[in-house]
Short mmCIF file of C-alpha atoms and ligand atoms in Angstrom, two decimals:
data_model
loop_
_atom_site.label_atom_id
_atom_site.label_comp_id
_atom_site.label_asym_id
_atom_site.label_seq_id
_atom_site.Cartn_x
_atom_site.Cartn_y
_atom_site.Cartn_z
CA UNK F 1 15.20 -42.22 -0.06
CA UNK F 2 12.98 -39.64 -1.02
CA UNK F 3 13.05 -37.70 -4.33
CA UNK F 4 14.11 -34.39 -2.68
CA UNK F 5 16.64 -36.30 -0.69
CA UNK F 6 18.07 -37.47 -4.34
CA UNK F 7 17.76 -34.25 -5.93
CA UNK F 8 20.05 -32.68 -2.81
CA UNK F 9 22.63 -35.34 -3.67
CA UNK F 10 22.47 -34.58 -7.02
CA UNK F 11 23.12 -29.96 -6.54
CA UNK F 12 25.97 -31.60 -4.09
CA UNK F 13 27.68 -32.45 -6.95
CA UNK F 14 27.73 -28.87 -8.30
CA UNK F 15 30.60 -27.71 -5.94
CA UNK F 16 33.91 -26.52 -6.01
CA UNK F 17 35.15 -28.34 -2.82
CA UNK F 18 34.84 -32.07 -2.16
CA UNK F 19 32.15 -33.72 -0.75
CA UNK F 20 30.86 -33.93 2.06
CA UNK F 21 32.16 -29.74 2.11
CA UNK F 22 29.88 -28.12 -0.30
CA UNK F 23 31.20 -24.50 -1.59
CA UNK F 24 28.96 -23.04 -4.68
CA UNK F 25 29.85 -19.12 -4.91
CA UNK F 26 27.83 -16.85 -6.86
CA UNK F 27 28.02 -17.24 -10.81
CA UNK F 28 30.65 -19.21 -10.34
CA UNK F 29 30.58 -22.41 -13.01
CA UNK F 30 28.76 -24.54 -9.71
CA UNK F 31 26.57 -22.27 -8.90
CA UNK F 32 25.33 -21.33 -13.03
CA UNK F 33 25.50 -25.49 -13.20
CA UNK F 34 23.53 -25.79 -10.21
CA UNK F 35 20.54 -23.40 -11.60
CA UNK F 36 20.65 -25.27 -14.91
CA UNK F 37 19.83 -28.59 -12.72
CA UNK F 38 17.01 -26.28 -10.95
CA UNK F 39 15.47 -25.15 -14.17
CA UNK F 40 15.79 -28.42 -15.99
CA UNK F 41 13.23 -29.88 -13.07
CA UNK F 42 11.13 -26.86 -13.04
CA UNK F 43 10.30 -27.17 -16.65
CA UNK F 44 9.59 -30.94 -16.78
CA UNK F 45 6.54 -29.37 -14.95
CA UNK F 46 5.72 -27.07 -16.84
CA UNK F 47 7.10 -23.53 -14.94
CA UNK F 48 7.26 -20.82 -16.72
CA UNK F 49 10.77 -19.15 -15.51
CA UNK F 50 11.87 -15.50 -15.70
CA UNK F 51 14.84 -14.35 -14.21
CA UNK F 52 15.71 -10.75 -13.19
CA UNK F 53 18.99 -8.58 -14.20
CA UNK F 54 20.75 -10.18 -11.12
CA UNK F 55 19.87 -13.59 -11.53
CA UNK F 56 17.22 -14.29 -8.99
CA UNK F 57 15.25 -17.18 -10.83
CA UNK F 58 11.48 -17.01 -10.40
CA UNK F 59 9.93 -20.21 -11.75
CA UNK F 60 5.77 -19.64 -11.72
CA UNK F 61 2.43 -21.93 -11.49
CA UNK F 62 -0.05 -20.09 -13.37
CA UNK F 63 -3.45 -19.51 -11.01
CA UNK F 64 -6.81 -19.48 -12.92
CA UNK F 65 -7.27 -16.04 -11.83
CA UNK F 66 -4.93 -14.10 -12.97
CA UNK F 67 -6.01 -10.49 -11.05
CA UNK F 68 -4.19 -12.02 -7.95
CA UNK F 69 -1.36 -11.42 -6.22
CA UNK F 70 0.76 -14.84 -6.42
CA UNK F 71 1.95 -16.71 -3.09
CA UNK F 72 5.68 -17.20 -3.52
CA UNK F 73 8.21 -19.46 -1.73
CA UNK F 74 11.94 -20.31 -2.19
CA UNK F 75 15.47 -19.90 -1.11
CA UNK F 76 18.99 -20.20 -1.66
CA UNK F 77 21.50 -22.34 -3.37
CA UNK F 78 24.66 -20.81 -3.21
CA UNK F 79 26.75 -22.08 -0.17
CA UNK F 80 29.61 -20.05 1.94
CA UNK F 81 33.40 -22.20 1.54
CA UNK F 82 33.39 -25.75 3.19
CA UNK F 83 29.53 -25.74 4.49
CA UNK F 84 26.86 -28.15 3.75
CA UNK F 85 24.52 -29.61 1.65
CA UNK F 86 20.82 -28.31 3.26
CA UNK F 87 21.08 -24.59 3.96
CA UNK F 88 18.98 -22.77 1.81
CA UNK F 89 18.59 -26.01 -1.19
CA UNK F 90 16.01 -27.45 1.25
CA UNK F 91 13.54 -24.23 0.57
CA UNK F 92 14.39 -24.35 -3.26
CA UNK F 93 13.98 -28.18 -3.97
CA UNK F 94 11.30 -28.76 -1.35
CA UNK F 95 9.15 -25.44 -2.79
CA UNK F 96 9.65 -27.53 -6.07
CA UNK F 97 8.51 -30.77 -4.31
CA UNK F 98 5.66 -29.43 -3.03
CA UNK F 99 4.42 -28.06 -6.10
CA UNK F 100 5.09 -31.12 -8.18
CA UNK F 101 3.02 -33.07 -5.42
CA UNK F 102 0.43 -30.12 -5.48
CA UNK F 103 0.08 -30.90 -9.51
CA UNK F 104 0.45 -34.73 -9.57
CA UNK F 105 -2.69 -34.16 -7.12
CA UNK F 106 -4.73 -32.60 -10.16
CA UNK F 107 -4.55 -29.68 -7.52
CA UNK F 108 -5.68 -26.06 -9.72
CA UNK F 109 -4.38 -23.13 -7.86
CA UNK F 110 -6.81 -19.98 -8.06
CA UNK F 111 -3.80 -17.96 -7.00
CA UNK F 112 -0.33 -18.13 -8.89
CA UNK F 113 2.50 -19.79 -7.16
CA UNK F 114 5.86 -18.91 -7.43
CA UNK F 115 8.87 -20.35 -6.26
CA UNK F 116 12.35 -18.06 -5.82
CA UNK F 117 15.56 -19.10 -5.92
CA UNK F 118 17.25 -15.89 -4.65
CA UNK F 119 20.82 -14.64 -5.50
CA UNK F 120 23.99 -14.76 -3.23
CA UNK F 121 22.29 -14.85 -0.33
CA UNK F 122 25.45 -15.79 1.52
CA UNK F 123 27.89 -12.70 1.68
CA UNK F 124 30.76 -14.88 0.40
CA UNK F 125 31.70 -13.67 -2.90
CA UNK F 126 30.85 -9.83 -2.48
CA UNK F 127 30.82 -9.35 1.67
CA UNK F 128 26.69 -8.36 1.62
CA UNK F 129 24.25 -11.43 2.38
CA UNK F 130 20.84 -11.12 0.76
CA UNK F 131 22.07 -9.57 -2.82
CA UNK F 132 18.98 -10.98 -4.32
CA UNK F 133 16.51 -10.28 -1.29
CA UNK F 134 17.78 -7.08 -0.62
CA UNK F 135 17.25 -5.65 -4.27
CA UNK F 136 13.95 -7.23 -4.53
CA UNK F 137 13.07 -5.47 -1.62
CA UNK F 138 14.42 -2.38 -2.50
CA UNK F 139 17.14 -2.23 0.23
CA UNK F 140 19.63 -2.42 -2.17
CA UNK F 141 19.57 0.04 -5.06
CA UNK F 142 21.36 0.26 -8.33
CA UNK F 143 23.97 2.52 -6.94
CA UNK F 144 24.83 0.71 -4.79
CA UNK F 145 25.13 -2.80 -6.23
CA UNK F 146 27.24 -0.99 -8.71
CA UNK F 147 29.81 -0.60 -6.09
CA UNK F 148 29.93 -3.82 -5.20
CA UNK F 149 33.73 -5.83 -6.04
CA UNK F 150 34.93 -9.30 -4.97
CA UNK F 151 37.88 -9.99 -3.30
CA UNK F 152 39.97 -10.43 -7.14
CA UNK F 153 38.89 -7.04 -8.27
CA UNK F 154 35.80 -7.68 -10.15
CA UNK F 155 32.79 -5.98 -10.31
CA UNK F 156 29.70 -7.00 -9.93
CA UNK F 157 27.98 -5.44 -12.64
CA UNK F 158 30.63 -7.25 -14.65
CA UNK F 159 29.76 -10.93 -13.05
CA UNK F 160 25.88 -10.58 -14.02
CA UNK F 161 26.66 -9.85 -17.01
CA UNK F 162 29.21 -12.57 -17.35
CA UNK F 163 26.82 -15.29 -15.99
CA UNK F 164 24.36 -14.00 -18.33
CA UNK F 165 22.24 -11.38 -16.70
CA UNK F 166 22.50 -7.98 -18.23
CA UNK F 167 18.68 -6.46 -18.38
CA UNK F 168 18.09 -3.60 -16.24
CA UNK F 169 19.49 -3.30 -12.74
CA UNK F 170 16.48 -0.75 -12.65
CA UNK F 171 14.00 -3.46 -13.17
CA UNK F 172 14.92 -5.85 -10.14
CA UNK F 173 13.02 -4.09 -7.15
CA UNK F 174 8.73 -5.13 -6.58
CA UNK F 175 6.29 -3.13 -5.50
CA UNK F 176 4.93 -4.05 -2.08
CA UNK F 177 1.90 -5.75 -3.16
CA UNK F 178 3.34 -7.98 -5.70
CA UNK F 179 3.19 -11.04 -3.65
CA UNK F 180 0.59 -11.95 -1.76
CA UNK F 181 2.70 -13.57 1.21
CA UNK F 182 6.17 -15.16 1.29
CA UNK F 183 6.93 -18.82 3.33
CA UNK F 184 10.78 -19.91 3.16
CA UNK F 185 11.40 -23.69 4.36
CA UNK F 186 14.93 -24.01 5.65
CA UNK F 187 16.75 -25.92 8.12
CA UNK F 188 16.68 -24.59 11.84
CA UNK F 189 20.85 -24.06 11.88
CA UNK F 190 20.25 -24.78 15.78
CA UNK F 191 19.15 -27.24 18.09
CA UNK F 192 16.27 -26.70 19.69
CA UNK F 193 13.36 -28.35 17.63
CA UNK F 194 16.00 -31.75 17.58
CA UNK F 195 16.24 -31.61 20.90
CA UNK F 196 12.45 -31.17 21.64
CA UNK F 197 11.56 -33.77 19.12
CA UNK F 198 9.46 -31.14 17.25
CA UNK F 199 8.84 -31.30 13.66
CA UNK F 200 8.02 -27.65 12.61
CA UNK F 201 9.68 -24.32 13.85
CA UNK F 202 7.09 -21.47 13.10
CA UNK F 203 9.37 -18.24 12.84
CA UNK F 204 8.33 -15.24 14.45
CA UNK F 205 10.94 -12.96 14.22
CA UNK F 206 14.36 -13.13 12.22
CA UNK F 207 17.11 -11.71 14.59
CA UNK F 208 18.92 -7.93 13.10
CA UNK F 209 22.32 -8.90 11.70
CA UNK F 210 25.16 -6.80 10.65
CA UNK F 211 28.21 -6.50 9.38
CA UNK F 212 31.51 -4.23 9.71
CA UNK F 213 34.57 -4.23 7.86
CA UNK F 214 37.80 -2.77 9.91
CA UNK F 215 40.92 -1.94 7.58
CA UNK F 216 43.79 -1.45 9.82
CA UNK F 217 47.14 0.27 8.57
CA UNK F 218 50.49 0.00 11.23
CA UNK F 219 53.98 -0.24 10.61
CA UNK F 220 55.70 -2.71 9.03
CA UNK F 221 59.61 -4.03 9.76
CA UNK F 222 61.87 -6.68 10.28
CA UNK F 223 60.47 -8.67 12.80
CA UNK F 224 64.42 -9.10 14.27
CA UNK F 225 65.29 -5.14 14.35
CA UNK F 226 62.75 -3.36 15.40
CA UNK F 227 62.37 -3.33 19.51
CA UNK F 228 59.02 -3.97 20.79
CA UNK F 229 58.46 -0.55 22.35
CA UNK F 230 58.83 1.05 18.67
CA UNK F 231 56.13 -1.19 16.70
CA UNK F 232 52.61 0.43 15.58
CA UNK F 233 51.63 -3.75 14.52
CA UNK F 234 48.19 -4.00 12.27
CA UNK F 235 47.94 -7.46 13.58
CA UNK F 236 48.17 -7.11 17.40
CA UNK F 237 46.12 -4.12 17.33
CA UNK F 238 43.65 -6.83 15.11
CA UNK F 239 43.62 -9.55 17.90
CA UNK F 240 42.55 -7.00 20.48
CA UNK F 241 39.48 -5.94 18.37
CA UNK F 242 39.19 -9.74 17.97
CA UNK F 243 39.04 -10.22 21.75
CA UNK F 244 37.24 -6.63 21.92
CA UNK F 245 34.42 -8.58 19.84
CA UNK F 246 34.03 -11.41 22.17
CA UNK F 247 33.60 -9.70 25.14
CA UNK F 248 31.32 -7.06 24.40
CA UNK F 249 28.94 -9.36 23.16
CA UNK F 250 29.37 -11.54 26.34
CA UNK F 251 28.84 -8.42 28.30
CA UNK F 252 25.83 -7.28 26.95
CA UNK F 253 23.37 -9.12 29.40
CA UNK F 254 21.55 -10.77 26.30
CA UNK F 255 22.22 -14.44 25.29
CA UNK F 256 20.88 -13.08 22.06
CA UNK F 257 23.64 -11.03 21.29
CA UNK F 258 26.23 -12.90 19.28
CA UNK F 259 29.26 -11.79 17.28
CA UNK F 260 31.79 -13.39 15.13
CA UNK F 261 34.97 -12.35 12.96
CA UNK F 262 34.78 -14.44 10.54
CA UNK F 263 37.56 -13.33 8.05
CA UNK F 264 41.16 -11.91 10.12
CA UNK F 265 44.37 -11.37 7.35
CA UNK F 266 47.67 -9.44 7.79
CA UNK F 267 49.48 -8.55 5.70
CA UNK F 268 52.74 -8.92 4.34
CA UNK F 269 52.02 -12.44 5.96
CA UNK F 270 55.70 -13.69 6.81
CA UNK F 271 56.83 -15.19 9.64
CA UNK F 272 59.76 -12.30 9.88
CA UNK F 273 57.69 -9.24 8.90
CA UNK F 274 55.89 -7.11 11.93
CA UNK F 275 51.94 -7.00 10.32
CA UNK F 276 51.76 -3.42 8.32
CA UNK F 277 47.74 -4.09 7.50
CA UNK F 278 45.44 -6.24 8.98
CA UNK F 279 41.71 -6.34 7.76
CA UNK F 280 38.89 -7.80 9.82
CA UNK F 281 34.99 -8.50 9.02
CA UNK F 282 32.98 -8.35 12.05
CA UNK F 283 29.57 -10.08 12.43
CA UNK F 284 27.21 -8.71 15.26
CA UNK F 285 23.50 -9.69 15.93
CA UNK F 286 21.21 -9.51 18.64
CA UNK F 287 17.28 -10.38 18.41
CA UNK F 288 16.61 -6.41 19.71
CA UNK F 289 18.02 -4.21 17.74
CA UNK F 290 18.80 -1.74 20.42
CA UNK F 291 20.95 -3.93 21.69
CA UNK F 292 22.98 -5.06 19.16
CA UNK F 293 23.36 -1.43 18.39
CA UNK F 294 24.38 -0.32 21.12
CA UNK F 295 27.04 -3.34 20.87
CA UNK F 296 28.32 -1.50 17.82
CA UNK F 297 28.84 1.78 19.25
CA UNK F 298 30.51 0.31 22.38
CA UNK F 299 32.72 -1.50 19.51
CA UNK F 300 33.24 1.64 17.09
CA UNK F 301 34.51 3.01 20.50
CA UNK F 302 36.75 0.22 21.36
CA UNK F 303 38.30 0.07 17.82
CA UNK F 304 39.03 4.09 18.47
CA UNK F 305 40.56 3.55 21.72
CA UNK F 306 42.82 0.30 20.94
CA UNK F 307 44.25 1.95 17.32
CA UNK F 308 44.70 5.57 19.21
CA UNK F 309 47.18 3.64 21.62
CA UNK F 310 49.17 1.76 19.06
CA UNK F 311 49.34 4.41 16.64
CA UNK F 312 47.75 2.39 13.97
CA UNK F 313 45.21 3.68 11.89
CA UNK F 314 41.58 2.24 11.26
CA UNK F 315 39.09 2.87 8.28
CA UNK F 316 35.44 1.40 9.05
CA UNK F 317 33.18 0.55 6.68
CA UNK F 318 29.53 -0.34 7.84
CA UNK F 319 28.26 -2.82 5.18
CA UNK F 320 25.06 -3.59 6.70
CA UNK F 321 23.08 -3.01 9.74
CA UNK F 322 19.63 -4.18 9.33
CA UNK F 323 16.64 -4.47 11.38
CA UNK F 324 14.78 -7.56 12.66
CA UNK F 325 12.02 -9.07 10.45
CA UNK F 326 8.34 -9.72 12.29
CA UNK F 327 6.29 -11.96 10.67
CA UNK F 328 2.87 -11.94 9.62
CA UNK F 329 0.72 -12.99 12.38
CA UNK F 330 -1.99 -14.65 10.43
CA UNK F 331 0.22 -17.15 8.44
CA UNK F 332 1.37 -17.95 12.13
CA UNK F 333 -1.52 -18.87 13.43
CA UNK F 334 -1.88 -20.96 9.56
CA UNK F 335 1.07 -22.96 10.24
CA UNK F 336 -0.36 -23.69 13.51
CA UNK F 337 -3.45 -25.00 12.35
CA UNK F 338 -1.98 -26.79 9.92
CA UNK F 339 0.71 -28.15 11.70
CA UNK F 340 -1.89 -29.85 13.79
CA UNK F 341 -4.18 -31.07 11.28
CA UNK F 342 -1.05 -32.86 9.90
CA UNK F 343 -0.12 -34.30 13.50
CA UNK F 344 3.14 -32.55 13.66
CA UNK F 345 4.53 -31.48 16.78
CA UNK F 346 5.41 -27.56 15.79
CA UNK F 347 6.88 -24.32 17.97
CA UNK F 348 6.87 -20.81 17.25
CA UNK F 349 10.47 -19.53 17.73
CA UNK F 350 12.95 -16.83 16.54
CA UNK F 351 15.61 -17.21 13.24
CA UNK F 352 18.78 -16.02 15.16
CA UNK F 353 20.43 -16.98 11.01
CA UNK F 354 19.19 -14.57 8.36
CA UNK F 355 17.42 -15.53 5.54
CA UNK F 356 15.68 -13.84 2.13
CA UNK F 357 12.59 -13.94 4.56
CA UNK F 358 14.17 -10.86 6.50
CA UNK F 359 13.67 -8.68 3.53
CA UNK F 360 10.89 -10.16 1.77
CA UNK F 361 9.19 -9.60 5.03
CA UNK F 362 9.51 -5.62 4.07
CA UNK F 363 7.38 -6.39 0.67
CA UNK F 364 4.88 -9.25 2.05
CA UNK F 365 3.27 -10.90 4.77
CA UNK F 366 6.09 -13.72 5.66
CA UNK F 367 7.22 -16.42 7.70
CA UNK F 368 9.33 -19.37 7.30
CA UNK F 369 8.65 -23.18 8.08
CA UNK F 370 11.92 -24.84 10.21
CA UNK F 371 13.04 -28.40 10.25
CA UNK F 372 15.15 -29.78 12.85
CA UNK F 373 18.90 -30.39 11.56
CA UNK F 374 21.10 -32.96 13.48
CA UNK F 375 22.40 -31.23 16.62
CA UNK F 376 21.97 -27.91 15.46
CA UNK F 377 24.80 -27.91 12.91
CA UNK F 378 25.07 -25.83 10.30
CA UNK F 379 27.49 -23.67 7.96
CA UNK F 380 29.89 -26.99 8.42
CA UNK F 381 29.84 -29.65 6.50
CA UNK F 382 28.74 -32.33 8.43
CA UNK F 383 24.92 -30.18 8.39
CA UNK F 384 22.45 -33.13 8.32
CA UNK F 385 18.30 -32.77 7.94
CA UNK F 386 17.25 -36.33 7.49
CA UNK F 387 14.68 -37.20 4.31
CA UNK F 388 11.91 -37.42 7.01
CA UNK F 389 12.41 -34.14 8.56
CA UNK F 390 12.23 -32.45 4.41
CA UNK F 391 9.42 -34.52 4.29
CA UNK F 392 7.22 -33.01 6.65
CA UNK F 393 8.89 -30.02 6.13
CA UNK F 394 7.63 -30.42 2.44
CA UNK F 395 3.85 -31.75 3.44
CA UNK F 396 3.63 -28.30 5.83
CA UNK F 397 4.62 -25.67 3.19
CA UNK F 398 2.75 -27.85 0.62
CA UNK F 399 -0.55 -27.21 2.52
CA UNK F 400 -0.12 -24.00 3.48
CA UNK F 401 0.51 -23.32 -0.35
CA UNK F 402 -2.98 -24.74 -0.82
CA UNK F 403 -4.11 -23.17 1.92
CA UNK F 404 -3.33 -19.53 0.25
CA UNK F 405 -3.68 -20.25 -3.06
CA UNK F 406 -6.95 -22.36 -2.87
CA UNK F 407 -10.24 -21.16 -4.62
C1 GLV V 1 22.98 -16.83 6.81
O1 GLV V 1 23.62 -17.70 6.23
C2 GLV V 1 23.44 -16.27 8.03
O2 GLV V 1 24.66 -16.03 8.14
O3 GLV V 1 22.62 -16.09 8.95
MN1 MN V 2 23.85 -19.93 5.36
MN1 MN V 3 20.28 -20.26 4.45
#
């Protein structure tokens, strides 16, 4: 086994479910262990690590010309409830891989190299992917992450500051030229490149997620007394959004469009109680954005219509709706020459998962390097990349970090 393979093993220990199911929330005690492990490997080669007032870690390889903007890299360890162990940790600990192999080469970057491992950028603890991406970008501003509470009441400002991060929100956003170009390495989360026997997915565009929150307040009652043709139920009128989900986005003449509800509660939750609140997250994306748009109005309306005739009220709150991400031609057409200089069987396809890449793609020239993951799986625990897909997963981004960086 490789020593990214072993690493892997190693952050799946740092989890609050058990193994194989990897869940690692943000500034949790597995997720603040986990970036202890990440830093401990960075400095035994020498790194020099800053982190912002949010927690995004930047670990840096000093270039000998320092006028430069740096080449960065990275990803994401945190990991939504019950997933796996290679979503996002494959960008982080192969970045780190590469540049170990890049300095055990004697290799001297002219340009500095920095690797990123980005905060939350799983929506799990406070319902927005991208916390770190998005501020970095400047899609998220202070105001707004100040809003920001978890599910137990907490505030975000309060967690940072918790896990140890309390410098200036102010201080988190970079100008656009302050990296030279961004590559994220991450598994696929699909099935094509496995089932073409390619090695290397070069992404082109990163599909425009979003997601919708839908409060929904009916009337409660004894589940025994109150007839059927007197009931204003949260949760019935939930399950017909639910269903309202599914088939506008099968309607909408685009494989691409896809939409989920991932989280569906009522409340009071007893088996003899008629729903009084039911609360729904919705999550709609379509490669073109005027689609998946107009999937959201034709679901705004739906939600309207189905509450109107059950006399249940709705509250919606829009918590993102972002658009695609193009990436930089020229680091394309890199991969591609690399790709085949290393013998590796690549494609140029689309992310239909987000990633940091979407916004760092706003600050820098980007793209992202994809390895194949066994049958497609993903966001479940049995997720699989095997050491010899990270490998030459690793070798690409390690030459195109040469490539960049080179003097
Ligand atoms: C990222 O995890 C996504 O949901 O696409
Ligand atoms: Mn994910
Ligand atoms: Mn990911």
């Amino acid at each position: 086994m490789n020593r990214v393979h072993r690493e892997l093993q190693k952050l799946a220990t740092y989890s609050s479910s058990e193994f194989p199911a990897i869940t690692r929330v943000l500034y949790t005690k597995e997720d603040l262990e986990a970036r202890g492990y990440f830093i401990s490997l960075c400095e035994e080669i020498n790194l020099r690590i800053r982190f912002d007032a949010i927690g995004n870690i930047f670990a840096r390889w000093e270039g000998t010309d320092l006028t430069l903007a740096a080449v960065a890299t990275g990803s994401h360890i945190d990991a939504i409830p019950l997933s796996g162990m290679y979503d996002g940790t494959v960008g982080v600990f192969g970045g780190l891989a590469a540049i170990r192999d890049l300095k055990k080469e004697g290799y001297k970057p002219k340009r500095s190299i920095e690797l990123i491992l980005f905060t939350s950028e799983e929506p799990t603890r406070f319902k927005i992917g991208c916390i770190g991406s998005r501020m970095l970008s400047g899609q998220l501003n202070k105001e707004q992450v100040l809003k920001l509470v978890d599910d137990k009441g907490k505030k975000f400002d309060d967690a940072r500051k918790k896990a140890g991060f309390f410098t200036s929100l102010d201080d988190v956003a970079l100008s656009k030229n302050h990296y030279h170009s961004f590559i994220e390495l991450h598994i696929e989360q699909g099935p094509i490149l496995e089932k073409e026997g390619t090695d290397i997915g070069i992404v082109t565009r990163i599909a425009a997620p979003s997601t919708l929150k839908v409060a929904l307040t009916g009337q409660g009652g004894h589940a025994g007394a109150v007839l059927m043709k007197d009931r204003k139920d949260a949760g019935v009128a939930g399950s017909e959004i639910m269903l309202a989900v599914e088939k506008i986005a099968k309607d909408s003449n685009s494989d691409d469009t896809v939409a989920t509800v991932g989280i569906f509660d009522i409340k009071p939750r007893a088996v003899n109680s008629i729903p009084r609140e039911a609360y729904l997250e919705i999550d709609l994306r379509d490669t073109n954005v005027e689609t998946r748009d107009k999937c959201l109005e034709a679901l705004k309306h739906r939600i309207k219509v189905i509450c109107g005739l059950r006399g249940v009220d709705y509250k919606l709150e829009m918590v993102n709706c972002d658009p695609p991400a193009i990436c930089e031609k020229m680091l394309i057409e890199n991969l591609e020459n690399i790709t085949k200089k290393l013998g590796f069987k690549s494609k140029k396809m689309i992310s239909r998962a987000y990633h940091d890449s979407l916004f760092m793609a706003l600050i820098a020239p980007t793209t992202m390097i994809f390895i194949p993951c066994k049958d497609g799986i993903s966001h479940r625990p049995d997720e699989y990349s095997s050491p010899l897909a990270i490998e030459k997963g690793v070798m690409t981004l390690k030459a195109v970090l040469k490539d960049l960086t080179h003097s």
